[in-house]
mmCIF file of C-alpha atoms and ligand atoms in Angstrom:
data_model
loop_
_atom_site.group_PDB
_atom_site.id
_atom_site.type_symbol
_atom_site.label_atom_id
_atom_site.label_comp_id
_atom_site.label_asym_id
_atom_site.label_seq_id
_atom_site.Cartn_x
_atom_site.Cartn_y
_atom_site.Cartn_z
ATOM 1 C CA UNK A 551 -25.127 -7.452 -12.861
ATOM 2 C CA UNK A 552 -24.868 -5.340 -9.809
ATOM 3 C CA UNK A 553 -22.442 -2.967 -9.209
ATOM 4 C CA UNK A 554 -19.708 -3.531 -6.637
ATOM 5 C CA UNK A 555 -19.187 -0.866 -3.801
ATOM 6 C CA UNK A 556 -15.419 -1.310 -2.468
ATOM 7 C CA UNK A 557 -13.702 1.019 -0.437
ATOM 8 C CA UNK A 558 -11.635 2.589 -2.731
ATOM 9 C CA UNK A 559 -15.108 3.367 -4.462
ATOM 10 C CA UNK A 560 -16.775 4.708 -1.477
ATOM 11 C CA UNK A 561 -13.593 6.773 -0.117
ATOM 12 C CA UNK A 562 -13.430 8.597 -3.370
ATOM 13 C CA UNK A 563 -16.823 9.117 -3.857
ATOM 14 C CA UNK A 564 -16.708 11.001 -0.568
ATOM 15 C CA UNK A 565 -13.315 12.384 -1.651
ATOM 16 C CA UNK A 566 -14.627 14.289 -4.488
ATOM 17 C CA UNK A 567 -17.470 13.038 -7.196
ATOM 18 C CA UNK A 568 -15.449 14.128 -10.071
ATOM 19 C CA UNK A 569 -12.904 11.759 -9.188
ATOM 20 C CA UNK A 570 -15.292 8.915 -8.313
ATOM 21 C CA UNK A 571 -16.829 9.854 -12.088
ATOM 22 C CA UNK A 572 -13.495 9.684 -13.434
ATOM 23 C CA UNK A 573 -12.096 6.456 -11.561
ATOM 24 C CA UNK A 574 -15.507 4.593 -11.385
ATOM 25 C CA UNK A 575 -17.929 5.710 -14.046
ATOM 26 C CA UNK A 576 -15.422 5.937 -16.699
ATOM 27 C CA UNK A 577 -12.931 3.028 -15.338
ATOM 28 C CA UNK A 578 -9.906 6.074 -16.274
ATOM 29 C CA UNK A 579 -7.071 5.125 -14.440
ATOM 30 C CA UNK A 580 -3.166 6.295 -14.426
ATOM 31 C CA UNK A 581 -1.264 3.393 -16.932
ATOM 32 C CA UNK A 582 1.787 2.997 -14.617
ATOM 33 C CA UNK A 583 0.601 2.125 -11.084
ATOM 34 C CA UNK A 584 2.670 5.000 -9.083
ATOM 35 C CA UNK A 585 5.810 4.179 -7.282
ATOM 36 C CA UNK A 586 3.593 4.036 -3.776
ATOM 37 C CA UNK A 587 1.163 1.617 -5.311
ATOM 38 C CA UNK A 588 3.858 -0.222 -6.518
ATOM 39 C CA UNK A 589 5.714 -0.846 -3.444
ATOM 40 C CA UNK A 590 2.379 -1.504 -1.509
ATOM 41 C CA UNK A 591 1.056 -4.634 -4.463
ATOM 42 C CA UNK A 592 4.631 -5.948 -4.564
ATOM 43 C CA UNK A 593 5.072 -6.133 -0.840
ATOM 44 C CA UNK A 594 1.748 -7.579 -0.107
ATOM 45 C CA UNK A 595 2.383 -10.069 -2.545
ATOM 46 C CA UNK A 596 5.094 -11.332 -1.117
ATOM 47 C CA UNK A 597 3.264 -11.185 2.992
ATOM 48 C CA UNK A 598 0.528 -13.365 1.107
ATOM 49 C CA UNK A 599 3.518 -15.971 0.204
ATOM 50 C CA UNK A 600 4.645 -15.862 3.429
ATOM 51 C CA UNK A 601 0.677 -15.993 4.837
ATOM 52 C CA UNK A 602 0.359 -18.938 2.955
ATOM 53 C CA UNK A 603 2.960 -20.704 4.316
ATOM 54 C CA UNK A 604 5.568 -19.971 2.078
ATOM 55 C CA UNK A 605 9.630 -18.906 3.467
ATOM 56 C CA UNK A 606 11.792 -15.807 2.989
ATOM 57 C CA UNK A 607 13.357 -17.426 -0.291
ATOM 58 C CA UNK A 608 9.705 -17.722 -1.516
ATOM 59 C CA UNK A 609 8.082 -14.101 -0.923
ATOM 60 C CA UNK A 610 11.453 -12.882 -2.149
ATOM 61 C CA UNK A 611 11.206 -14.547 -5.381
ATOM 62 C CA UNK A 612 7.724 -12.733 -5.761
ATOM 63 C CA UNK A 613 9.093 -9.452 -5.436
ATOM 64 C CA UNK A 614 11.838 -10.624 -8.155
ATOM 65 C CA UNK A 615 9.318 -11.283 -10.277
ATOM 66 C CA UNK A 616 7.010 -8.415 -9.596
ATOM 67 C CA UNK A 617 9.686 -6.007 -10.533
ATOM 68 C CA UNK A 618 10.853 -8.279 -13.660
ATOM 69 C CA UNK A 619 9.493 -6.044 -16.189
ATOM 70 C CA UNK A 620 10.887 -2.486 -16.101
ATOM 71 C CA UNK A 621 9.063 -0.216 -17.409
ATOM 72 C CA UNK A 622 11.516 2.083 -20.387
ATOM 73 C CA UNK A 623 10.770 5.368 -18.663
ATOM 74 C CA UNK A 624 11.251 4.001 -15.633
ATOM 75 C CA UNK A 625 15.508 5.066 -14.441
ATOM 76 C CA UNK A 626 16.611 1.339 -14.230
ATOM 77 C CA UNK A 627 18.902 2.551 -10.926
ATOM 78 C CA UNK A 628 15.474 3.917 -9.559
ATOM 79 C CA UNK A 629 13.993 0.594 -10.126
ATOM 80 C CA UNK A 630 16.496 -1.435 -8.465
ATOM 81 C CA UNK A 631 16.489 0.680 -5.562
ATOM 82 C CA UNK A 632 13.067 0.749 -5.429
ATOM 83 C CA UNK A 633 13.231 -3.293 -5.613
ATOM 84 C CA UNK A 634 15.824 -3.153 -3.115
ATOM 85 C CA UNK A 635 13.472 -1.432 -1.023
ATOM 86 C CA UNK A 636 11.133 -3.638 -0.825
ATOM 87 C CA UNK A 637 13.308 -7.039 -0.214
ATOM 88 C CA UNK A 638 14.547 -5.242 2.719
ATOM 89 C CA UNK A 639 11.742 -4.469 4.322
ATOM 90 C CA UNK A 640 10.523 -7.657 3.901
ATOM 91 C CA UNK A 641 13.409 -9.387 5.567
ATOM 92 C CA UNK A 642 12.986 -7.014 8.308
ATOM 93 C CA UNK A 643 9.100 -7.723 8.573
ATOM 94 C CA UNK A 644 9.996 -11.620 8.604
ATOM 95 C CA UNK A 645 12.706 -10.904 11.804
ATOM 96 C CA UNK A 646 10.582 -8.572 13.324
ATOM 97 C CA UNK A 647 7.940 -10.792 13.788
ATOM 98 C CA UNK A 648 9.309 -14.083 14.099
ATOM 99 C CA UNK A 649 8.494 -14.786 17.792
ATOM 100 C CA UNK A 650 4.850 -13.663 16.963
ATOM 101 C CA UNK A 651 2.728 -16.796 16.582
ATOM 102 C CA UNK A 652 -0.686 -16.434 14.296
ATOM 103 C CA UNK A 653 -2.126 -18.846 12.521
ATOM 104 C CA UNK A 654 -2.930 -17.736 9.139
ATOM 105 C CA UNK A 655 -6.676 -18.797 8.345
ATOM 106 C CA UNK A 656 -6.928 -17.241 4.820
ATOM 107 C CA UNK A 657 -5.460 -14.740 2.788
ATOM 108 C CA UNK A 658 -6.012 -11.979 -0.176
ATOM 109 C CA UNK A 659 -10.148 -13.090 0.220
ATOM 110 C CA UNK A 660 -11.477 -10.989 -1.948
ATOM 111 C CA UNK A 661 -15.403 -11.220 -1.015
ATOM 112 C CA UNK A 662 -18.549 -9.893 -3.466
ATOM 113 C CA UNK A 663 -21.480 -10.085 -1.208
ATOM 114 C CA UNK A 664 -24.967 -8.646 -1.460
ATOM 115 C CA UNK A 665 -25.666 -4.860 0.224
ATOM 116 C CA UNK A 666 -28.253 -5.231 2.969
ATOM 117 C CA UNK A 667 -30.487 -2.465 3.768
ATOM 118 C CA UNK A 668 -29.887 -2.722 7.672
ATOM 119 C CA UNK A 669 -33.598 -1.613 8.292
ATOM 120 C CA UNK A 670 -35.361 -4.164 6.494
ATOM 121 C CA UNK A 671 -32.290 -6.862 5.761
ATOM 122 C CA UNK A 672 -33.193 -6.703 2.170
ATOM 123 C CA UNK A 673 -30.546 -6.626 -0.642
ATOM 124 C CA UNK A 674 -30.043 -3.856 -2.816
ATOM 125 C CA UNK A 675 -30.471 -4.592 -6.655
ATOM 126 C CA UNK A 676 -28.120 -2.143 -7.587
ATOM 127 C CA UNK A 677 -25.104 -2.977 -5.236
ATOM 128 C CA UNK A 678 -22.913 -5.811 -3.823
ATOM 129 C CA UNK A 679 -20.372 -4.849 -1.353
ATOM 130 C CA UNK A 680 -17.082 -5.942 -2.190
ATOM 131 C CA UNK A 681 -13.551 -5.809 -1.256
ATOM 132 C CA UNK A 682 -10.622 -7.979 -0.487
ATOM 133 C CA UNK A 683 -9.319 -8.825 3.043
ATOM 134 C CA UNK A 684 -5.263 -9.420 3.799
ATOM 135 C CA UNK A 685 -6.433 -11.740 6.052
ATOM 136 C CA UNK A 686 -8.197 -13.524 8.647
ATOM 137 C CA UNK A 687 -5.419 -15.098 11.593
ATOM 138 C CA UNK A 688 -6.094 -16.832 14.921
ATOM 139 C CA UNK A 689 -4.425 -14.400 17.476
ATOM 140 C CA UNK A 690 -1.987 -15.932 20.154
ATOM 141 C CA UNK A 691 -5.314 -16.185 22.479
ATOM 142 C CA UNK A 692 -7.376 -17.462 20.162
ATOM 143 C CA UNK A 693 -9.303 -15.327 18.993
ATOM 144 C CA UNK A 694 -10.048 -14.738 15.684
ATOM 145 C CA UNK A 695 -9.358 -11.496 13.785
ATOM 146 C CA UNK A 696 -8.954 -9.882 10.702
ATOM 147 C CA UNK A 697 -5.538 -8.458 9.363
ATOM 148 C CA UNK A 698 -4.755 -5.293 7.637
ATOM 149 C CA UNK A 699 -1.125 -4.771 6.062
ATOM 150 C CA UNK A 700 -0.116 -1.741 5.304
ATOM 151 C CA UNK A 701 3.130 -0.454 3.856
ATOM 152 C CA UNK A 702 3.038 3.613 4.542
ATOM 153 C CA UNK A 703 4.949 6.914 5.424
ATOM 154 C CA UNK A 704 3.816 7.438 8.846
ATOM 155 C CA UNK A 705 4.883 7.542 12.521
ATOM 156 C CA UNK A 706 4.020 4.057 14.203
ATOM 157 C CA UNK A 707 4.389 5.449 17.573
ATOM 158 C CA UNK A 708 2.031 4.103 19.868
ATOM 159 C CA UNK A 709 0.514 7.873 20.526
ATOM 160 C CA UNK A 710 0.654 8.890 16.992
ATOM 161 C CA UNK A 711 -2.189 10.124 14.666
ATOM 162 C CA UNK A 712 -2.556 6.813 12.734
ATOM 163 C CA UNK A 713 -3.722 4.640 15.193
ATOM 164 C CA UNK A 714 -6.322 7.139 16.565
ATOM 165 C CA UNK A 715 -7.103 7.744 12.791
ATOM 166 C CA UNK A 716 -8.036 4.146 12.348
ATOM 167 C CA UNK A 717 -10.111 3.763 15.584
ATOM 168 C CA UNK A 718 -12.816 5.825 12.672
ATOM 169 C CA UNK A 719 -11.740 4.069 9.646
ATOM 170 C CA UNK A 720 -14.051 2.693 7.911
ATOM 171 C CA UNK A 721 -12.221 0.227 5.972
ATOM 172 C CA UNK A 722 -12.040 -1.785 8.781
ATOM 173 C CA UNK A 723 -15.499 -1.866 9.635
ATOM 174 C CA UNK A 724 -16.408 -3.070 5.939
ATOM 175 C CA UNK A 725 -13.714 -5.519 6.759
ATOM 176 C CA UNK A 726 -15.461 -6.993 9.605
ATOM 177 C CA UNK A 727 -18.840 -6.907 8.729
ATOM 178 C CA UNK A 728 -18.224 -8.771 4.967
ATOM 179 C CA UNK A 729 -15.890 -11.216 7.361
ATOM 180 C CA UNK A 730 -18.445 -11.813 9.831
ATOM 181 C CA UNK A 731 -20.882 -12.445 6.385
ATOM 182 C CA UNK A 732 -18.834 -14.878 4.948
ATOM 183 C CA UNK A 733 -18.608 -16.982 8.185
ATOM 184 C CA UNK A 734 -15.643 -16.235 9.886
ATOM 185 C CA UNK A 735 -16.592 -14.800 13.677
ATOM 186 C CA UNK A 736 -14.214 -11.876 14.016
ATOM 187 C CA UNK A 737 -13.663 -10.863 17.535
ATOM 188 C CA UNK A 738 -11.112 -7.811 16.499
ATOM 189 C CA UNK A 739 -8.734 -6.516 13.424
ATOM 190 C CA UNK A 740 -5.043 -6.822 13.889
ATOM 191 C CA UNK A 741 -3.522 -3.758 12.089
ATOM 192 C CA UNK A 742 0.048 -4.778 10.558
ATOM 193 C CA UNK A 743 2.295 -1.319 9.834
ATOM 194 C CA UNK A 744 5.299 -1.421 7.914
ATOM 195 C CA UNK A 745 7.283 2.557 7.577
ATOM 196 C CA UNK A 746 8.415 3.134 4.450
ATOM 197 C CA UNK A 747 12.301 4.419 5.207
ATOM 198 C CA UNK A 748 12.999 8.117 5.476
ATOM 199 C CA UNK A 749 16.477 7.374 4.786
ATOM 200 C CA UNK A 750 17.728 7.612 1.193
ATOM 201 C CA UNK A 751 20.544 5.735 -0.837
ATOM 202 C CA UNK A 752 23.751 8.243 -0.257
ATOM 203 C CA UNK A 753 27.011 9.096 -2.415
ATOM 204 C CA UNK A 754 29.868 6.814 -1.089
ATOM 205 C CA UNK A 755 33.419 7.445 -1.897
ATOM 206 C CA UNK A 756 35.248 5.763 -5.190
ATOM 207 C CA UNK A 757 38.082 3.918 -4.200
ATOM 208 C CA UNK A 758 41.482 3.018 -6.057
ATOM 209 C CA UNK A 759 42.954 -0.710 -6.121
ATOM 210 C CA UNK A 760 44.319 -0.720 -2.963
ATOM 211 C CA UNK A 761 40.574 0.750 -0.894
ATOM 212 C CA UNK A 762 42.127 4.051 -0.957
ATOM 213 C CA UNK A 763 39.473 7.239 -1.072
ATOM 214 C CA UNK A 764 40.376 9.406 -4.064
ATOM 215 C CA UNK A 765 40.458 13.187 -3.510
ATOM 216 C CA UNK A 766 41.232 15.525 -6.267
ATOM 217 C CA UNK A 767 42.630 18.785 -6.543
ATOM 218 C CA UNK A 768 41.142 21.538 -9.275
ATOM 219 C CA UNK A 769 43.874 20.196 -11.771
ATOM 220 C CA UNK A 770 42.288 16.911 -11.301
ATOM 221 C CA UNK A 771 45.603 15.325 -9.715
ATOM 222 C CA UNK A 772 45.160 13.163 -7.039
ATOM 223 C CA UNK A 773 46.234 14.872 -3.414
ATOM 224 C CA UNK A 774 49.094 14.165 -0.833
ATOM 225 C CA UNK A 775 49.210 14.728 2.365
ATOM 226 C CA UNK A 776 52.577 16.082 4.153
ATOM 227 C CA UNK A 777 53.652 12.476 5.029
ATOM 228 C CA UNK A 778 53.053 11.781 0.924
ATOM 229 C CA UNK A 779 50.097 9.488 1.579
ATOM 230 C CA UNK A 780 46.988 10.276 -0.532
ATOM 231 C CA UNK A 781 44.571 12.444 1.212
ATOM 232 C CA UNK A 782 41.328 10.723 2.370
ATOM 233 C CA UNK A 783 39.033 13.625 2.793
ATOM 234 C CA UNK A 784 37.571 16.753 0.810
ATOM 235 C CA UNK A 785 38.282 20.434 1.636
ATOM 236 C CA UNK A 786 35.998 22.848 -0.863
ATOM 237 C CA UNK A 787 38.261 25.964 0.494
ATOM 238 C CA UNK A 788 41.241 24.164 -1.326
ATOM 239 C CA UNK A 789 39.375 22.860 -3.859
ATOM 240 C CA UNK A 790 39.664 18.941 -3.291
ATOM 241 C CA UNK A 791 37.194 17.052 -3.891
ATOM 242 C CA UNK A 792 36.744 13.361 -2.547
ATOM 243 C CA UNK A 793 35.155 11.611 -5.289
ATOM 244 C CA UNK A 794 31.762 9.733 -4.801
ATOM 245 C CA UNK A 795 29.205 7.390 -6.900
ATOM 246 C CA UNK A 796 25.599 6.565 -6.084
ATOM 247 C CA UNK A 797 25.019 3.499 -3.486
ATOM 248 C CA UNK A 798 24.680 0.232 -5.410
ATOM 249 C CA UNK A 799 20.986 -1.518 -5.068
ATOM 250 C CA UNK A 800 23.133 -3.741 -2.764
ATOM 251 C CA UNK A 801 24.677 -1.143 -0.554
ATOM 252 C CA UNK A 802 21.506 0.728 0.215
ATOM 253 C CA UNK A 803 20.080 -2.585 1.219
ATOM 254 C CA UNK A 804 22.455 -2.889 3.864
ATOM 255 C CA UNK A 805 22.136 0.570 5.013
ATOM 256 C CA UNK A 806 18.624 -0.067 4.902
ATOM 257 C CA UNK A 807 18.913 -3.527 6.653
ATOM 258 C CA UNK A 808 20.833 -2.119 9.310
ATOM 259 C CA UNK A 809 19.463 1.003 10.392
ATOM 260 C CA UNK A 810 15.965 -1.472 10.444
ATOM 261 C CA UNK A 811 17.655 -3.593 13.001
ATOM 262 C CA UNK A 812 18.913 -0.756 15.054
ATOM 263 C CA UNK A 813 15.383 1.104 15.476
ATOM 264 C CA UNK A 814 13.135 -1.979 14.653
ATOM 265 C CA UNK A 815 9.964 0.083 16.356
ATOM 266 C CA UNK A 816 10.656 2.872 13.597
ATOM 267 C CA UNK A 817 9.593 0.389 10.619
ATOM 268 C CA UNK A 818 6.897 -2.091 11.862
ATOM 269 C CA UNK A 819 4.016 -1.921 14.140
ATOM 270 C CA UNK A 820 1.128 -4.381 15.192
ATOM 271 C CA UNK A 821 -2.498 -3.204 17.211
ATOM 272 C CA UNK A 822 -5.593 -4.413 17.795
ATOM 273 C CA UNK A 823 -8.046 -2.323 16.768
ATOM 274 C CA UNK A 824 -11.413 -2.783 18.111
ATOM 275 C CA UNK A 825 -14.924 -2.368 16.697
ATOM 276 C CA UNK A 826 -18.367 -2.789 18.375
ATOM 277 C CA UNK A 827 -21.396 -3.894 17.050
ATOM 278 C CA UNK A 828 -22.495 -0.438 17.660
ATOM 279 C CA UNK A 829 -19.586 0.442 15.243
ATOM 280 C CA UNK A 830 -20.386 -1.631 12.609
ATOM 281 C CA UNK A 831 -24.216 -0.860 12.562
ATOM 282 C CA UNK A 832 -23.618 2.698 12.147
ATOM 283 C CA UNK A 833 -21.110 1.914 9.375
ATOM 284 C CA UNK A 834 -24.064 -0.432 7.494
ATOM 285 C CA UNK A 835 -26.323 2.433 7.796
ATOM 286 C CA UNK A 836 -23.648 4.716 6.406
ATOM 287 C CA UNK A 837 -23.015 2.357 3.649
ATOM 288 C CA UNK A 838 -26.731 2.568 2.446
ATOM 289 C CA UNK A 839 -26.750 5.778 2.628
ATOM 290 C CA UNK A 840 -23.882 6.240 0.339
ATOM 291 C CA UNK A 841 -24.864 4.183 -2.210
ATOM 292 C CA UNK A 842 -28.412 5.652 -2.562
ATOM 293 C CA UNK A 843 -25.933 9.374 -2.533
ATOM 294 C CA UNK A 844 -23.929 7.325 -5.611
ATOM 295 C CA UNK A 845 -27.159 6.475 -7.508
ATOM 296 C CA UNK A 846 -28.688 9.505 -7.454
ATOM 297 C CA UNK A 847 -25.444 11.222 -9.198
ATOM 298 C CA UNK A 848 -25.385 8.297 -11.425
ATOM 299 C CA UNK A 849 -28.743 8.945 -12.500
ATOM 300 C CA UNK A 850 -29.151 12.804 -12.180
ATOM 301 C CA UNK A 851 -25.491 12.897 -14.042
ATOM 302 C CA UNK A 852 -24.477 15.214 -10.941
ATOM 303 C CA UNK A 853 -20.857 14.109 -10.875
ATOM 304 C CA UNK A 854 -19.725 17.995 -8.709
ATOM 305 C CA UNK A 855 -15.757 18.708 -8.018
ATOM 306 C CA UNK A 856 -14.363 19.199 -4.456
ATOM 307 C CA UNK A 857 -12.004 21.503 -5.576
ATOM 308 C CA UNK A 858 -9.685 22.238 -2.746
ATOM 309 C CA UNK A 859 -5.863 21.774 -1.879
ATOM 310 C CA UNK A 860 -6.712 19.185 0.618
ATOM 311 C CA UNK A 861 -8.478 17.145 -2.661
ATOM 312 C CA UNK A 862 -6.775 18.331 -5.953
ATOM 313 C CA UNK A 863 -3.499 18.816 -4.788
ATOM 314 C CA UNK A 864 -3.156 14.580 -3.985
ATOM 315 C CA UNK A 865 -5.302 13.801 -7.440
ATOM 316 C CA UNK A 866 -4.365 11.590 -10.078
ATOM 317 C CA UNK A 867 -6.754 13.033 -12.020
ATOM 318 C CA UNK A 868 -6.073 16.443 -11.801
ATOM 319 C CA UNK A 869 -4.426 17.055 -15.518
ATOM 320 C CA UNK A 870 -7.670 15.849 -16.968
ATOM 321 C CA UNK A 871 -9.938 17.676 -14.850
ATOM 322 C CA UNK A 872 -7.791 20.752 -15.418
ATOM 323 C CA UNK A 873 -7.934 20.932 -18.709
ATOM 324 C CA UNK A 874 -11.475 20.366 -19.452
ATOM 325 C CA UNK A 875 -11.394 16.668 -20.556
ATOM 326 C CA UNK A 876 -14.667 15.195 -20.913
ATOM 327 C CA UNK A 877 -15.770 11.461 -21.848
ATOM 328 C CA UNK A 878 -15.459 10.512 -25.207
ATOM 329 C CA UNK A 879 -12.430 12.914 -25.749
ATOM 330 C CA UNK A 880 -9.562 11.578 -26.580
ATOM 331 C CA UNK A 881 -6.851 10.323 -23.312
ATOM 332 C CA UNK A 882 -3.846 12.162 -23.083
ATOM 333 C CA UNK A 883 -0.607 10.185 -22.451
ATOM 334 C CA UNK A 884 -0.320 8.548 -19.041
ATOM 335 C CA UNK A 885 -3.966 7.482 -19.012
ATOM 336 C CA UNK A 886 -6.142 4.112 -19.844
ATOM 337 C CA UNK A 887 -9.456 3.762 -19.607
ATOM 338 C CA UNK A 888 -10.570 0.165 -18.161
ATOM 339 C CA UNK A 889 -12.942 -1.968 -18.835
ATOM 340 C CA UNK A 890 -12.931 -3.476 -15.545
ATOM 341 C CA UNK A 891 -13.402 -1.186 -12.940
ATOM 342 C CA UNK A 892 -12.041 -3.043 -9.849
ATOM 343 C CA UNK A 893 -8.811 -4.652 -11.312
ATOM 344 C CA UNK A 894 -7.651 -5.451 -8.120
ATOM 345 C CA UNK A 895 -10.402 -7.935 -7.422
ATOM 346 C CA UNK A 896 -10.599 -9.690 -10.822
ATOM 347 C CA UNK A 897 -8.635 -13.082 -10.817
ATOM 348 C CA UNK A 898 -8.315 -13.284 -7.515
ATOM 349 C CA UNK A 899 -8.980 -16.528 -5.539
ATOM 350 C CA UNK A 900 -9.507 -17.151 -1.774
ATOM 351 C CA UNK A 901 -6.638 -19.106 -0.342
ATOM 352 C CA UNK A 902 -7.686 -21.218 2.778
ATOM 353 C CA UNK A 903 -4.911 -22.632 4.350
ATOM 354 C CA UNK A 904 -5.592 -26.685 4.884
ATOM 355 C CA UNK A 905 -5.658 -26.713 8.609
ATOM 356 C CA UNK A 906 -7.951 -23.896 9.050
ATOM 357 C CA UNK A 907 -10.608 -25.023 7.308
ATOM 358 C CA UNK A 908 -11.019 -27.343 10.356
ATOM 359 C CA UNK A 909 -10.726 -24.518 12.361
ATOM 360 C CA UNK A 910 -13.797 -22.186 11.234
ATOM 361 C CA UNK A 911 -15.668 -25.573 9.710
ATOM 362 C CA UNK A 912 -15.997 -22.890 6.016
ATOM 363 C CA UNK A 913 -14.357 -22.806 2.998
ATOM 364 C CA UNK A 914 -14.666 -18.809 2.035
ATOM 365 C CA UNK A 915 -15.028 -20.108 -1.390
ATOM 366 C CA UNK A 916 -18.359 -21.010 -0.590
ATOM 367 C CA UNK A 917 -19.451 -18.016 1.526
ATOM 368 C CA UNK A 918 -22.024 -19.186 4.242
ATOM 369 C CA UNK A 919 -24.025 -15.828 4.389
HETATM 370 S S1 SF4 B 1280 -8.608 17.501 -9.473
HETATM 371 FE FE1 SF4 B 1280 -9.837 18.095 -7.679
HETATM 372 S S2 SF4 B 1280 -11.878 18.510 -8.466
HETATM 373 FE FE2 SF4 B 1280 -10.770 17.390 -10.058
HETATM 374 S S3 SF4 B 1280 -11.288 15.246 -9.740
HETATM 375 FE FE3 SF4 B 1280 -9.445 15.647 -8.604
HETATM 376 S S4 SF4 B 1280 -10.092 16.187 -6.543
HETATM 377 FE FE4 SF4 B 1280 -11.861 16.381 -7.874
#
């Protein structure tokens, strides 16, 4: 069976061989999917309900049910914020882009498809290239494109970084190309941004029976003013304190919800970003080339670190590698070691939406490459 080059693979590979060894070789992954890979699987989730047709009450009730099972270490308050989070921005996302009109062609299509040597055309025996797509949508001028979602911490300014960034991603590119294999003529990639907030839940003040703040003194007595009303604010030099809780789950979503209305260009962003056949040759000849880098270091067993801050200090793997772990020791806590190496692709069916299948004349079930 051939081994499947995704992304992920290729990106860490380049990253740093140690962790590609780790990740890839080994299948050693982190057992709780971090908080960022978290938020980004629940939230696509839901975009695929809604890509498929589905309404706000639906993709909601996949979140609910993503986040049913809390993990015990996990700070239940943490996880209901976190939850919180999420349904938020998805409300927003569904507002935000309710005058936008695509028709959703197919969605989560994950693809395994041979790797062509772009010299001679023919397919590797060691490789497939593999992956899975967001989606592919008819744009408003019909044109057909893939989409990207991404939920991330970064400015969506027009001018900022990440848009010139992905002008020379490569994801993209595989995107395309394994599009353009399975059938579906491409014209352009519609990048789909959601910001993760920057603003946090906040301490709001405890009020008695009748909505009143509470301040205390350094007896703990509740404070007067003058007129004999109960004082509504704090003053350290006197020692009064107002006193405060966390935010509910439900009160940061409304903060969240309506600092999202008020700077709706803050939180979601949409581009086209363009690739030319001149792009996407280069990237098949890159993608050979990497693969014949991989299989040399798979069969020289020359698995070298990157060791830098601009590597180690963002690895998952960096307790392991640290410490001198080596295969067939024993995993510390924290780590599993998989059998399947691409998780995220296993199970996972193409969904082609009824009236689209007239559209493209395919069913990406039955890939006409
Ligand atoms: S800790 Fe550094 S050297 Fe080790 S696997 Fe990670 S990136 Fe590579």
């Amino acid at each position: 069976m051939s081994q499947l080059l995704t992304h992920s693979r290729q990106d860490a590979f380049k990253t740093c061989r140690k962790k590609h060894y780790f990740s890839y070789e080994l299948g050693i992954r982190q057992s709780e999917d971090a908080k960022p890979l978290r938020m980004g699987s629940a939230y696509h989730e839901a975009l695929e309900v809604i890509g498929n047709g589905g309404d706000l009450s639906q993709a909601t009730e996949a979140i609910y049910k993503y986040y049913d099972e809390h993990p015990n270490q996990y700070d239940q308050y943490e996880w209901e914020i976190e939850r919180e989070t999420v349904l938020r921005l998805l409300c927003g996302y569904v507002w935000r882009w309710e005058n936008c009109h695509l028709t959703h062609v197919a969605t989560e299509m994950s693809f395994n498809i041979p790797l062509l040597n772009p010299e001679t055309g023919a397919a590797s025996k060691v490789w497939d290239m593999a992956g899975k797509i967001d989606g592919i949508v008819t744009l408003e001028d019909g044109r057909l494109a893939v989409m990207e979602h991404k939920l991330l911490s970064e400015d969506l300014s027009s001018d900022s970084l990440l848009w010139k960034r992905l002008r020379i991603e490569h994801q993209i590119s595989l995107y395309v190309v394994a599009a353009r294999r399975l059938g579906y003529h491409v014209e352009s990639v519609l990048y789909d941004v959601t910001c993760k907030p920057t603003i946090k839940p906040s301490q709001v003040a405890i009020l008695d029976e009748n909505g009143a703040k509470i301040v205390l003194d350094a007896h703990g007595d509740r404070v007067r003013t003058e007129r004999g009303l109960y004082r509504q604010t704090g003053d350290t030099s006197k020692g009064y304190v107002l006193q405060q809780r966390p935010m509910t789950a439900e009160e940061w979503g409304e903060k969240l919800s309506a600092d999202i209305a008020e700077k709706p260009e803050k939180y979601y962003a949409r581009q086209e970003v363009p690739r030319l056949d001149q792009d996407l040759s280069e990237y098949e000849y890159e993608l050979w080339d990497i693969q014949r880098t991989i299989r040399e270091a798979q069969l020289n067993d020359r698995h070298y670190r990157t060791c830098n801050k601009n590597t180690c200090s963002f690895c998952s793997y960096f307790s392991i590698c640290t410490n001198g772990w080596k295969a067939g020791d024993t995993l510390p806590d924290g780590f599993v070691q998989l059998q399947n190496l691409h998780p995220e692709l296993t199970g996972e069916t193409t969904n082609v939406n009824s009236n689209t299948t007239a559209e493209t004349g395919i069913a990406s079930t039955s890939p006409t490459a």
